[in-house]
Short mmCIF file of C-alpha atoms and ligand atoms in Angstrom, two decimals:
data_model
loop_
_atom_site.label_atom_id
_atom_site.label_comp_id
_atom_site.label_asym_id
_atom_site.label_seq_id
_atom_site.Cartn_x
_atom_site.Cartn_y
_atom_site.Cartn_z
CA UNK A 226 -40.97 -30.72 47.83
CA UNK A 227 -38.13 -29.15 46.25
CA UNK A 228 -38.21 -25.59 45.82
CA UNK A 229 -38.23 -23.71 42.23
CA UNK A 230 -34.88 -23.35 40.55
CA UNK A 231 -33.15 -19.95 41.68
CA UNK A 232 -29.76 -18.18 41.13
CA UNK A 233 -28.04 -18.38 44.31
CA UNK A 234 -25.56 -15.03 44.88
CA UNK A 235 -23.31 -14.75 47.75
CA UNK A 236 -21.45 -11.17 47.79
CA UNK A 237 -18.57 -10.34 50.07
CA UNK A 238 -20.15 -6.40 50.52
CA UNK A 239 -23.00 -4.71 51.74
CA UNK A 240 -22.78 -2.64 48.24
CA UNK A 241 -22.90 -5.07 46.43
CA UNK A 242 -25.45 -7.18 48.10
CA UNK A 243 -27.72 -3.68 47.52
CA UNK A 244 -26.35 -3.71 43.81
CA UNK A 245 -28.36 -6.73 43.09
CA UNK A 246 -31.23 -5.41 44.95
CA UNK A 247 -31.34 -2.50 43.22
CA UNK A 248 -31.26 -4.39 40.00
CA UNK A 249 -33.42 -7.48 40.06
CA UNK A 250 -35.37 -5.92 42.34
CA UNK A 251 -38.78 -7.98 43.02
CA UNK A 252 -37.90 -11.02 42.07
CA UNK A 253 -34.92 -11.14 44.87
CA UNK A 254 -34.83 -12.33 48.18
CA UNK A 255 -32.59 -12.05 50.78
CA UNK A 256 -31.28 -15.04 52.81
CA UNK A 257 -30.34 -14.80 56.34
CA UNK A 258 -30.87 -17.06 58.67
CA UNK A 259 -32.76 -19.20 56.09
CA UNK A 260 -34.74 -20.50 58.74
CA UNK A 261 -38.48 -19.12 57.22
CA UNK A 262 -37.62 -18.59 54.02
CA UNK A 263 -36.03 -22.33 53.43
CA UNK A 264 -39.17 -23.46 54.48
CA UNK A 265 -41.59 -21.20 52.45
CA UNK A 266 -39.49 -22.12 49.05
CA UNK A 267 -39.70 -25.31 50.09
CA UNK A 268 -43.33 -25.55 49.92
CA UNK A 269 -43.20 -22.85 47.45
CA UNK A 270 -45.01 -20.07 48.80
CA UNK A 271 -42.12 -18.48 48.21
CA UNK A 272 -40.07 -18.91 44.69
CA UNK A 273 -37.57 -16.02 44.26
CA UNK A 274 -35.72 -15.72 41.15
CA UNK A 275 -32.70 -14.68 43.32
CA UNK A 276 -31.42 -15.77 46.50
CA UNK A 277 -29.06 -13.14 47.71
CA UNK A 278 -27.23 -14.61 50.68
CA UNK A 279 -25.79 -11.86 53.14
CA UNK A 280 -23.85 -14.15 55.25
CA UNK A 281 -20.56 -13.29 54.23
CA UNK A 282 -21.63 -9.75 54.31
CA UNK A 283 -18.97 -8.23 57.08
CA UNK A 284 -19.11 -6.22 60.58
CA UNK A 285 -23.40 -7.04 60.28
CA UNK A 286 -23.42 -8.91 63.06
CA UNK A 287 -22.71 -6.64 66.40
CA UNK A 288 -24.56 -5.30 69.58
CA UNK A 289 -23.63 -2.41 70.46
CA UNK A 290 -25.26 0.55 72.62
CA UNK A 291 -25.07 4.40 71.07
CA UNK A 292 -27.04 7.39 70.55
CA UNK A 293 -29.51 6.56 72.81
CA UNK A 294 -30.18 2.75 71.44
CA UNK A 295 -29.53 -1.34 71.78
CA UNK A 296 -28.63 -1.78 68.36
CA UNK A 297 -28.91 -5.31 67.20
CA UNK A 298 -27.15 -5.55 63.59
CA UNK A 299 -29.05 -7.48 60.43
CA UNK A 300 -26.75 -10.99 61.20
CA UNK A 301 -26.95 -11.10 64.81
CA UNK A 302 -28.62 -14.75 65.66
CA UNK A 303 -31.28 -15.48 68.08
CA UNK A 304 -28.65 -17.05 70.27
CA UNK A 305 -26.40 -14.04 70.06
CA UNK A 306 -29.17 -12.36 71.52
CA UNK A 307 -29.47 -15.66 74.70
CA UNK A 308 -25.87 -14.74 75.44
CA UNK A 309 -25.45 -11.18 75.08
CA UNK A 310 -24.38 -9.87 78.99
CA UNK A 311 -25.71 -6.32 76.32
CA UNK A 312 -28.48 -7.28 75.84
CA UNK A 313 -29.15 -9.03 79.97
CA UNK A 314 -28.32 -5.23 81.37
CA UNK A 315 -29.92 -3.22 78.76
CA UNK A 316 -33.27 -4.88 77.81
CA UNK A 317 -34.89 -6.98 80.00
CA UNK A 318 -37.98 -8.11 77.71
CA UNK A 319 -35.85 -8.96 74.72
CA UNK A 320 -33.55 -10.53 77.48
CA UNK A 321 -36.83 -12.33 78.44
CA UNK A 322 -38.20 -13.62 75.18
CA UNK A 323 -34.77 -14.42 73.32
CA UNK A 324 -34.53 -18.28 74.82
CA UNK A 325 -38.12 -18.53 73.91
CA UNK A 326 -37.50 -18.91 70.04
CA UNK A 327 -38.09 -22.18 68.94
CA UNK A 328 -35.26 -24.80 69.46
CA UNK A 329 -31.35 -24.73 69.94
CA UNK A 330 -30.50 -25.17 65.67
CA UNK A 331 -32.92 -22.18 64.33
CA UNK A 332 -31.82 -19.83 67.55
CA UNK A 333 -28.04 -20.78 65.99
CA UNK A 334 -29.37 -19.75 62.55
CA UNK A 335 -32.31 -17.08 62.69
CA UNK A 336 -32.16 -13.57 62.96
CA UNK A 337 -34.22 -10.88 65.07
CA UNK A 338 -34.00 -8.93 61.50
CA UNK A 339 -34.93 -11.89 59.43
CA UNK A 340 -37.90 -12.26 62.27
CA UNK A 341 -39.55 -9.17 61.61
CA UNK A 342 -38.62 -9.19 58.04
CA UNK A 343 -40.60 -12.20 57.66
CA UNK A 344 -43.41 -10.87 59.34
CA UNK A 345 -45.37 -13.95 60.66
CA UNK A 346 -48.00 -12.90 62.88
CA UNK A 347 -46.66 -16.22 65.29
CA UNK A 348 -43.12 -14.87 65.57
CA UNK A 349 -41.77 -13.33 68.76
CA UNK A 350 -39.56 -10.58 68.00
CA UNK A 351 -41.80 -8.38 66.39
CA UNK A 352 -44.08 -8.67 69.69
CA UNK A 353 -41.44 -7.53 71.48
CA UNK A 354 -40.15 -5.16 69.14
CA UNK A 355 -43.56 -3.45 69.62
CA UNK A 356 -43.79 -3.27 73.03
CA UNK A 357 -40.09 -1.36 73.22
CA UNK A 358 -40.74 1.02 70.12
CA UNK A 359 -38.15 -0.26 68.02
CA UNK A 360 -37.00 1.04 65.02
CA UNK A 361 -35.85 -0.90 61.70
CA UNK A 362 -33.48 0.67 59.55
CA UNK A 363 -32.98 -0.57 56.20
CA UNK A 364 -30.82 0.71 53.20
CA UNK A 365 -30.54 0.73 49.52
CA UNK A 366 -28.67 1.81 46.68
CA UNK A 367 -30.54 4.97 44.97
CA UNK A 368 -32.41 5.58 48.66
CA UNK A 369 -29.54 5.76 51.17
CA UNK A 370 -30.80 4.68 54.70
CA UNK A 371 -34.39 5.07 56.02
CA UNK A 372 -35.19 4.37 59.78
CA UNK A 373 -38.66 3.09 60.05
CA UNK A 374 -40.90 3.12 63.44
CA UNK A 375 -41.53 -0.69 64.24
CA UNK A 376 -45.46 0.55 64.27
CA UNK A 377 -44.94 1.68 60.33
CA UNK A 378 -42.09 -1.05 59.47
CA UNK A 379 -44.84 -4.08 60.35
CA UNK A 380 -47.95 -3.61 57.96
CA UNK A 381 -50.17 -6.81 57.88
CA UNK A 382 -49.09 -10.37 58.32
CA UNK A 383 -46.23 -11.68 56.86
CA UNK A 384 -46.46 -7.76 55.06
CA UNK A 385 -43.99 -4.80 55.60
CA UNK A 386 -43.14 -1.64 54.52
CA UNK A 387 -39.26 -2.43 53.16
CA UNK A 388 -39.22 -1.90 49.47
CA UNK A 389 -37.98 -4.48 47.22
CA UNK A 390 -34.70 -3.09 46.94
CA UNK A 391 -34.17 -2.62 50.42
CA UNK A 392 -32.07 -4.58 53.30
CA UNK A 393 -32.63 -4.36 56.73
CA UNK A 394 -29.13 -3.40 58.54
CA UNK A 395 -30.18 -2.86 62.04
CA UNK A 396 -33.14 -3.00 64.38
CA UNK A 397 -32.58 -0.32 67.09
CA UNK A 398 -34.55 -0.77 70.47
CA UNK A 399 -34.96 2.36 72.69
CA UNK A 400 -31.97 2.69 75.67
CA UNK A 401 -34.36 2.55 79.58
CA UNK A 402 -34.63 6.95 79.32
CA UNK A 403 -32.72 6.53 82.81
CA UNK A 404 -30.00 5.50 81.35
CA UNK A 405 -29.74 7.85 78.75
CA UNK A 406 -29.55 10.84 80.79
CA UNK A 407 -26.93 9.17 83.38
CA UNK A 408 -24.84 6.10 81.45
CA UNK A 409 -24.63 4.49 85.17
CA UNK A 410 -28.25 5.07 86.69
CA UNK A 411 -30.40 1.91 87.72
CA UNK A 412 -32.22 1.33 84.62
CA UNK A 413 -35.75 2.13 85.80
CA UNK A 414 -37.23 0.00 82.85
CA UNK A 415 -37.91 -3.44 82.62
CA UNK A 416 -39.91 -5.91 80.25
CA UNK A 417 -40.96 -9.38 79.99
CA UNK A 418 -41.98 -11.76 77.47
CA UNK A 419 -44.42 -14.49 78.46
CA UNK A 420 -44.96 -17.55 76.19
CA UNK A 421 -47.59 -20.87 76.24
CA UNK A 422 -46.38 -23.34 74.08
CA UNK A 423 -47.52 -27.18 73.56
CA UNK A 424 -44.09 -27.99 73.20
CA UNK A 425 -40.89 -26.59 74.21
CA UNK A 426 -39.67 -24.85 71.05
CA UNK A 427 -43.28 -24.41 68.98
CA UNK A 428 -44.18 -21.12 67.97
CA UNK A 429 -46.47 -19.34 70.59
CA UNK A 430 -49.89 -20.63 71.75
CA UNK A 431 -49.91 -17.10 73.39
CA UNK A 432 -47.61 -14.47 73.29
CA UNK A 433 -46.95 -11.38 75.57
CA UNK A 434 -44.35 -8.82 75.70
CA UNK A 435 -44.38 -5.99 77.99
CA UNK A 436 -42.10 -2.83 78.48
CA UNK A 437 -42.25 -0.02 81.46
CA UNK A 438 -40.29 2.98 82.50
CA UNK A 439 -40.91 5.15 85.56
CA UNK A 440 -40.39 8.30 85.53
CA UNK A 441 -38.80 10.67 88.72
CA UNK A 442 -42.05 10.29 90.87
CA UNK A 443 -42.58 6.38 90.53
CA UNK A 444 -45.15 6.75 88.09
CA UNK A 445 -45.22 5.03 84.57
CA UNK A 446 -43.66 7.02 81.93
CA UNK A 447 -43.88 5.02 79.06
CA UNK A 448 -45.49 1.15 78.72
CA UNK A 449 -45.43 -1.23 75.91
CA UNK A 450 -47.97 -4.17 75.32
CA UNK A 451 -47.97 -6.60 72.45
CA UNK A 452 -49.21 -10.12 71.26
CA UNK A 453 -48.17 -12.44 69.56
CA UNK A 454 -50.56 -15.72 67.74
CA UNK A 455 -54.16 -14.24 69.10
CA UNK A 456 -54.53 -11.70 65.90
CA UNK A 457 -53.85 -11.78 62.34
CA UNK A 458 -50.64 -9.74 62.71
CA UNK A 459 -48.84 -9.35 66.34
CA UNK A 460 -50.77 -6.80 67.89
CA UNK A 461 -49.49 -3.53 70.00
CA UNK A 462 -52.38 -2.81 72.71
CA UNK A 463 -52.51 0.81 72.28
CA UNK A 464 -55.29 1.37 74.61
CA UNK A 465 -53.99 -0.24 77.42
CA UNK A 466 -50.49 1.40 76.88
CA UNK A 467 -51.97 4.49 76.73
CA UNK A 468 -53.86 4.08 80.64
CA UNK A 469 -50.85 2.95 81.95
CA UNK A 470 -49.08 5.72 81.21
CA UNK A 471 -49.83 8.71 83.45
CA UNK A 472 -50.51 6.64 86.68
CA UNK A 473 -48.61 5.10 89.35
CA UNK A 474 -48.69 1.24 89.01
CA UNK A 475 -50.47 -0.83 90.85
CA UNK A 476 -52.69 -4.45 90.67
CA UNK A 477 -55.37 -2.49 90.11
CA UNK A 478 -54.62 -0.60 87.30
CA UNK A 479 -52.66 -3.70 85.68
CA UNK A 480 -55.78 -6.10 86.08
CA UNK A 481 -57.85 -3.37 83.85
CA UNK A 482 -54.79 -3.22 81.07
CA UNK A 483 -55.24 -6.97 81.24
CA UNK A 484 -58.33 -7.04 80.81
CA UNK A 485 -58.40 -4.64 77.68
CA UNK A 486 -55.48 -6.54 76.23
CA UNK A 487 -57.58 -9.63 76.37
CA UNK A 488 -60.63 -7.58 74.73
CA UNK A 489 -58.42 -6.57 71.85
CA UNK A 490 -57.40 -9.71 70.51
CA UNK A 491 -59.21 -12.18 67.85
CA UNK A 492 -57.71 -15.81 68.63
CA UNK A 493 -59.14 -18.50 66.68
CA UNK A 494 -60.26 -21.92 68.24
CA UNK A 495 -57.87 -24.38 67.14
CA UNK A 496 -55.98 -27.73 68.55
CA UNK A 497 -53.88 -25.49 70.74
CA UNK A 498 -56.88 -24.32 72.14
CA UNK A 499 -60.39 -22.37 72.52
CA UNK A 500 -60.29 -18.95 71.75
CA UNK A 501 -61.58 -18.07 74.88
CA UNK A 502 -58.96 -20.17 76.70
CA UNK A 503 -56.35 -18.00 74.29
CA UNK A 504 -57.72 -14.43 75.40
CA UNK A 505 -57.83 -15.45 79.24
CA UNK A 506 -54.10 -16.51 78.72
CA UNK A 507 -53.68 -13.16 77.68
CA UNK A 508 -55.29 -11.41 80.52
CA UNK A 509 -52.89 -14.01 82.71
CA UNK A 510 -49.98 -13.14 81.49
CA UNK A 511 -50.53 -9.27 81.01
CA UNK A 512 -51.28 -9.04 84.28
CA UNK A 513 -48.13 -11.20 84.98
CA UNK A 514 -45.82 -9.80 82.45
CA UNK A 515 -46.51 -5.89 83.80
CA UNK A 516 -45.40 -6.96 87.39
CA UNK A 517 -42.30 -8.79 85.94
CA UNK A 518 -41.47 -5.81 84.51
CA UNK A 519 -42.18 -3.47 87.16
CA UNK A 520 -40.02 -5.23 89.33
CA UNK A 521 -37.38 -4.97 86.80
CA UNK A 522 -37.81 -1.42 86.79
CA UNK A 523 -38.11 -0.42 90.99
CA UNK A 524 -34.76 -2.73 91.07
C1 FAD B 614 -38.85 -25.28 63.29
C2 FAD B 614 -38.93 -23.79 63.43
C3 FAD B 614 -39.47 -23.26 64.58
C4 FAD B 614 -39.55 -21.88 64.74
N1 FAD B 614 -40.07 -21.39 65.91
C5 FAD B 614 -40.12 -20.06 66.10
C6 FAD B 614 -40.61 -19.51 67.33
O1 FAD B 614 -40.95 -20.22 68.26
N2 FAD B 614 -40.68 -18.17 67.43
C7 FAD B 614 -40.29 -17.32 66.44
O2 FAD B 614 -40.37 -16.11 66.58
N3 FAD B 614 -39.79 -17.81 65.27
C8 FAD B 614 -39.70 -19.15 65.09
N4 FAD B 614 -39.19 -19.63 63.91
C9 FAD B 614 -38.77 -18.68 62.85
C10 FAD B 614 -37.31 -18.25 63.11
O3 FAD B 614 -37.28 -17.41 64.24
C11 FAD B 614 -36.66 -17.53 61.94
O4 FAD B 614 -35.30 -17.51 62.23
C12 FAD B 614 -37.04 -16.10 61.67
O5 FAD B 614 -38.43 -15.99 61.52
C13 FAD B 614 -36.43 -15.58 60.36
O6 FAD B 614 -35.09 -15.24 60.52
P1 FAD B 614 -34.02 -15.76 59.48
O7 FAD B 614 -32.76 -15.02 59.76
O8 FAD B 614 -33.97 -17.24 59.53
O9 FAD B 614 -34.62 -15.21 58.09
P2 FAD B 614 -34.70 -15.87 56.66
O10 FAD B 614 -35.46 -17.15 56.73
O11 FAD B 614 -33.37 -15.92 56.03
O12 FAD B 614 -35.60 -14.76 55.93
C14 FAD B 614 -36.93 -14.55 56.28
C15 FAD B 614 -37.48 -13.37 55.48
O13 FAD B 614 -36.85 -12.16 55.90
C16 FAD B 614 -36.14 -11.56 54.80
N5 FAD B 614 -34.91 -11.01 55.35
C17 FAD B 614 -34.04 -11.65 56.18
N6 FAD B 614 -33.05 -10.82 56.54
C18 FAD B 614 -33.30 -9.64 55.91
C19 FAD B 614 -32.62 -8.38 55.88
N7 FAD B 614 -31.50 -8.15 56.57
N8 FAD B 614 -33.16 -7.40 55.14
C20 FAD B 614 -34.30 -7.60 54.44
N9 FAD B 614 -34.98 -8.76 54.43
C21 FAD B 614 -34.49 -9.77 55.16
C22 FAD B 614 -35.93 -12.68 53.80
O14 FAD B 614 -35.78 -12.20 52.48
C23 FAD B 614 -37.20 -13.48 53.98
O15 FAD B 614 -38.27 -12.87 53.29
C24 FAD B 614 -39.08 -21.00 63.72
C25 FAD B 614 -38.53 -21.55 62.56
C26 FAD B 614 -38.44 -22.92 62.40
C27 FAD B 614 -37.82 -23.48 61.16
#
């Protein structure tokens, strides 16, 4: 199907670009990596008035490490992300999960800010995004810039809290605390994404992230847990983060987050599986994912 007739605007600034959001407002959409939204016009669940492509938009597409964050920029492709020796010594579950997106031709074209934009409760980076407490920051014209807690940015599937007129300019992850205080300390962190897919490059079956820090005595000082394509909208395991944190890790104590991980989520029973196959997978690779990441972290 072809998609609804549109005006197609390609500015050369990031003022301008929020010039046109601030003006047409609703009925604009901004294309990225075009590689959800081409499809949703396509089959017109999606019919903007106004495409407003930001790819000629400049200096939008860095990673860079600052004030106390991995800062991924609004143009920075999936396959940035694969190659970035940034993002390999800084953040081992985005590290993780990056070659997991799809195929070779969307990780050339998506973005981790078009990801979360977008929202769909299947996609990967807002799992992970979750799990490492990320923060979106977005800008417009009459509002300046707003930094928004992952946790308030993603509202409901495919829903968010970015206002019409707003653009996403960066998604900032949380520097490992270690290396915050001392720019050359072993990181003390790690993460881990674990995926199921019936093909390689299908959107998840089952989705895991997981992020952990130690603190000075070996014990956990901060633990993410998220899911991705067993909930209506990816889904940050707030219990089980919370009785991580506190104790000293061990199999023990990651078989019972597991376990209420795989209690928390809602899978449905489809042809990629029974739900109950779905929730054990997530009680796998929990369990799997907080090891990964522990051993990332006592490196
Ligand atoms: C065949 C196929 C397989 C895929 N498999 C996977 C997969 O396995 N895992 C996975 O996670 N994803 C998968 N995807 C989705 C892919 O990762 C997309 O790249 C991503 O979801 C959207 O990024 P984008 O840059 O392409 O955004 P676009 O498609 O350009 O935009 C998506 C939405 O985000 C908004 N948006 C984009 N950038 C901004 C911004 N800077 N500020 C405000 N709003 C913005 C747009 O207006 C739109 O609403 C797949 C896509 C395809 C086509």
């Amino acid at each position: 199907m072809y998609p609804r007739a549109f005006d197609y605007l390609a500015p050369e600034t990031k003022e301008e670009v929020l010039d046109v959001l601030a003006e047409r407002g609703d009925e604009v959409k901004i294309l990225a990596g075009g590689q959800s939204l081409i499809p949703m016009m396509k089959l017109r669940l999606a019919s903007p008035g106004t495409l407003v492509d930001i790819n000629r938009v400049p200096d939008l597409d860095s990673i860079s490490i600052g004030n106390g964050h991995l800062t991924v920029q609004a143009l920075v492709r999936h396959n940035d992300i694969v190659n970035s020796e940034l993002v390999t010594t800084e953040n081992a579950a985005m590290a993780s999960a990056a070659p997991w997106i799809s195929d070779p031709i969307v990780r050339n074209l998506g973005t981790l800010a078009g990801s979360v934009a977008h929202h769909d409760p299947e996609g990967d980076w807002a799992s992970v995004m979750l799990a490492c407490g990320a923060q979106v920051v977005a800008e417009s014209r009459d509002g300046g810039e707003r930094v928004i807690p992952i946790t308030e940015f993603l509202t409901d599937m495919f829903t968010t809290s970015l206002q019409p007129t707003e653009m996403i300019t960066e998604v900032r992850v949380p520097r490992y605390a270690s290396r915050t205080t001392h720019e050359h300390a072993p990181p003390r962190g790690g993460g881990n994404y674990q995926k199921l897919e019936r093909k390689v490059g299908d959107y998840a079956t089952v989705g895991v992230a997981t992020h952990l820090e130690l603190g000075d005595d070996g014990g956990i000082s901060k633990a993410g847990i998220a899911l991705t394509s067993v909930y209506p909208h990816n889904l940050k395991v707030t219990e089980a983060e919370h009785l991580l944190v506190g104790s000293q890790p061990s199999d023990e104590l990651f078989a019972e987050a597991a376990e209420i991980a795989k209690s928390a989520c809602t899978p449905a029973s489809d042809v990629r599986g029974s739900a109950e196959y779905k929730k054990d997978v997530v009680r796998v690779f929990t369990e799997r994912g907080l090891a990964a990441s522990l051993a990332g972290a006592q490196r």
